[in-house]
């Protein structure tokens, strides 16, 4: 999944078997799941909420 910011910057979040697996950042990657929602944190300032539907392309 590619997230694009208004300034044109991007963050790529990789999924494996439908679960968050990493990103293109060298900062710490961690996630929790709540139902079909993946709550992802990268470093101390980035937070993303990505649904299974988006991650799986459904």
Short mmCIF file of C-alpha atoms in Angstrom, two decimals:
data_model
loop_
_atom_site.label_atom_id
_atom_site.label_comp_id
_atom_site.label_asym_id
_atom_site.label_seq_id
_atom_site.Cartn_x
_atom_site.Cartn_y
_atom_site.Cartn_z
CA UNK A 1 0.00 0.00 0.00
CA UNK A 2 1.41 3.41 -0.94
CA UNK A 3 0.36 6.40 1.17
CA UNK A 4 0.91 9.80 -0.46
CA UNK A 5 1.12 13.03 1.55
CA UNK A 6 -0.07 16.42 0.22
CA UNK A 7 3.58 17.51 -0.25
CA UNK A 8 4.17 14.57 -2.62
CA UNK A 9 6.08 12.39 -0.14
CA UNK A 10 5.15 8.73 0.14
CA UNK A 11 5.32 5.82 2.55
CA UNK A 12 5.11 2.25 1.27
CA UNK A 13 3.66 -0.32 3.67
CA UNK A 14 4.20 -3.95 2.77
CA UNK A 15 1.70 -6.70 3.57
CA UNK A 16 2.32 -10.47 3.63
CA UNK A 17 -0.61 -12.89 3.78
CA UNK A 18 -2.88 -9.94 4.56
CA UNK A 19 -0.88 -8.72 7.56
CA UNK A 20 1.43 -5.69 7.83
CA UNK A 21 5.02 -6.84 7.29
CA UNK A 22 7.13 -3.68 7.08
CA UNK A 23 7.70 -0.42 5.28
CA UNK A 24 10.23 1.45 3.20
CA UNK A 25 11.36 3.35 6.33
CA UNK A 26 14.29 2.36 8.53
CA UNK A 27 12.30 3.53 11.59
CA UNK A 28 10.71 1.01 13.96
CA UNK A 29 7.64 -0.69 12.48
CA UNK A 30 4.87 -2.03 14.70
CA UNK A 31 1.20 -2.78 14.34
CA UNK A 32 -1.88 -4.02 16.13
CA UNK A 33 -5.10 -5.34 14.69
CA UNK A 34 -8.65 -4.65 15.76
CA UNK A 35 -11.14 -6.64 13.72
CA UNK A 36 -10.34 -5.90 10.08
CA UNK A 37 -8.39 -2.72 10.87
CA UNK A 38 -4.58 -2.61 10.89
CA UNK A 39 -3.25 0.16 13.11
CA UNK A 40 0.33 0.77 12.03
CA UNK A 41 3.01 2.95 13.62
CA UNK A 42 6.31 3.80 12.01
CA UNK A 43 8.83 5.60 14.18
CA UNK A 44 7.37 8.07 16.64
CA UNK A 45 5.38 10.32 14.31
CA UNK A 46 3.69 8.18 11.66
CA UNK A 47 0.39 6.42 12.29
CA UNK A 48 -1.77 4.70 9.69
CA UNK A 49 -5.08 2.83 9.80
CA UNK A 50 -5.48 0.47 6.86
CA UNK A 51 -8.40 -1.90 6.46
CA UNK A 52 -7.96 -5.50 5.32
CA UNK A 53 -10.13 -4.65 2.32
CA UNK A 54 -7.63 -2.02 1.12
CA UNK A 55 -4.58 -4.16 1.91
CA UNK A 56 -5.99 -7.15 0.02
CA UNK A 57 -7.23 -5.04 -2.90
CA UNK A 58 -10.84 -6.15 -2.54
#
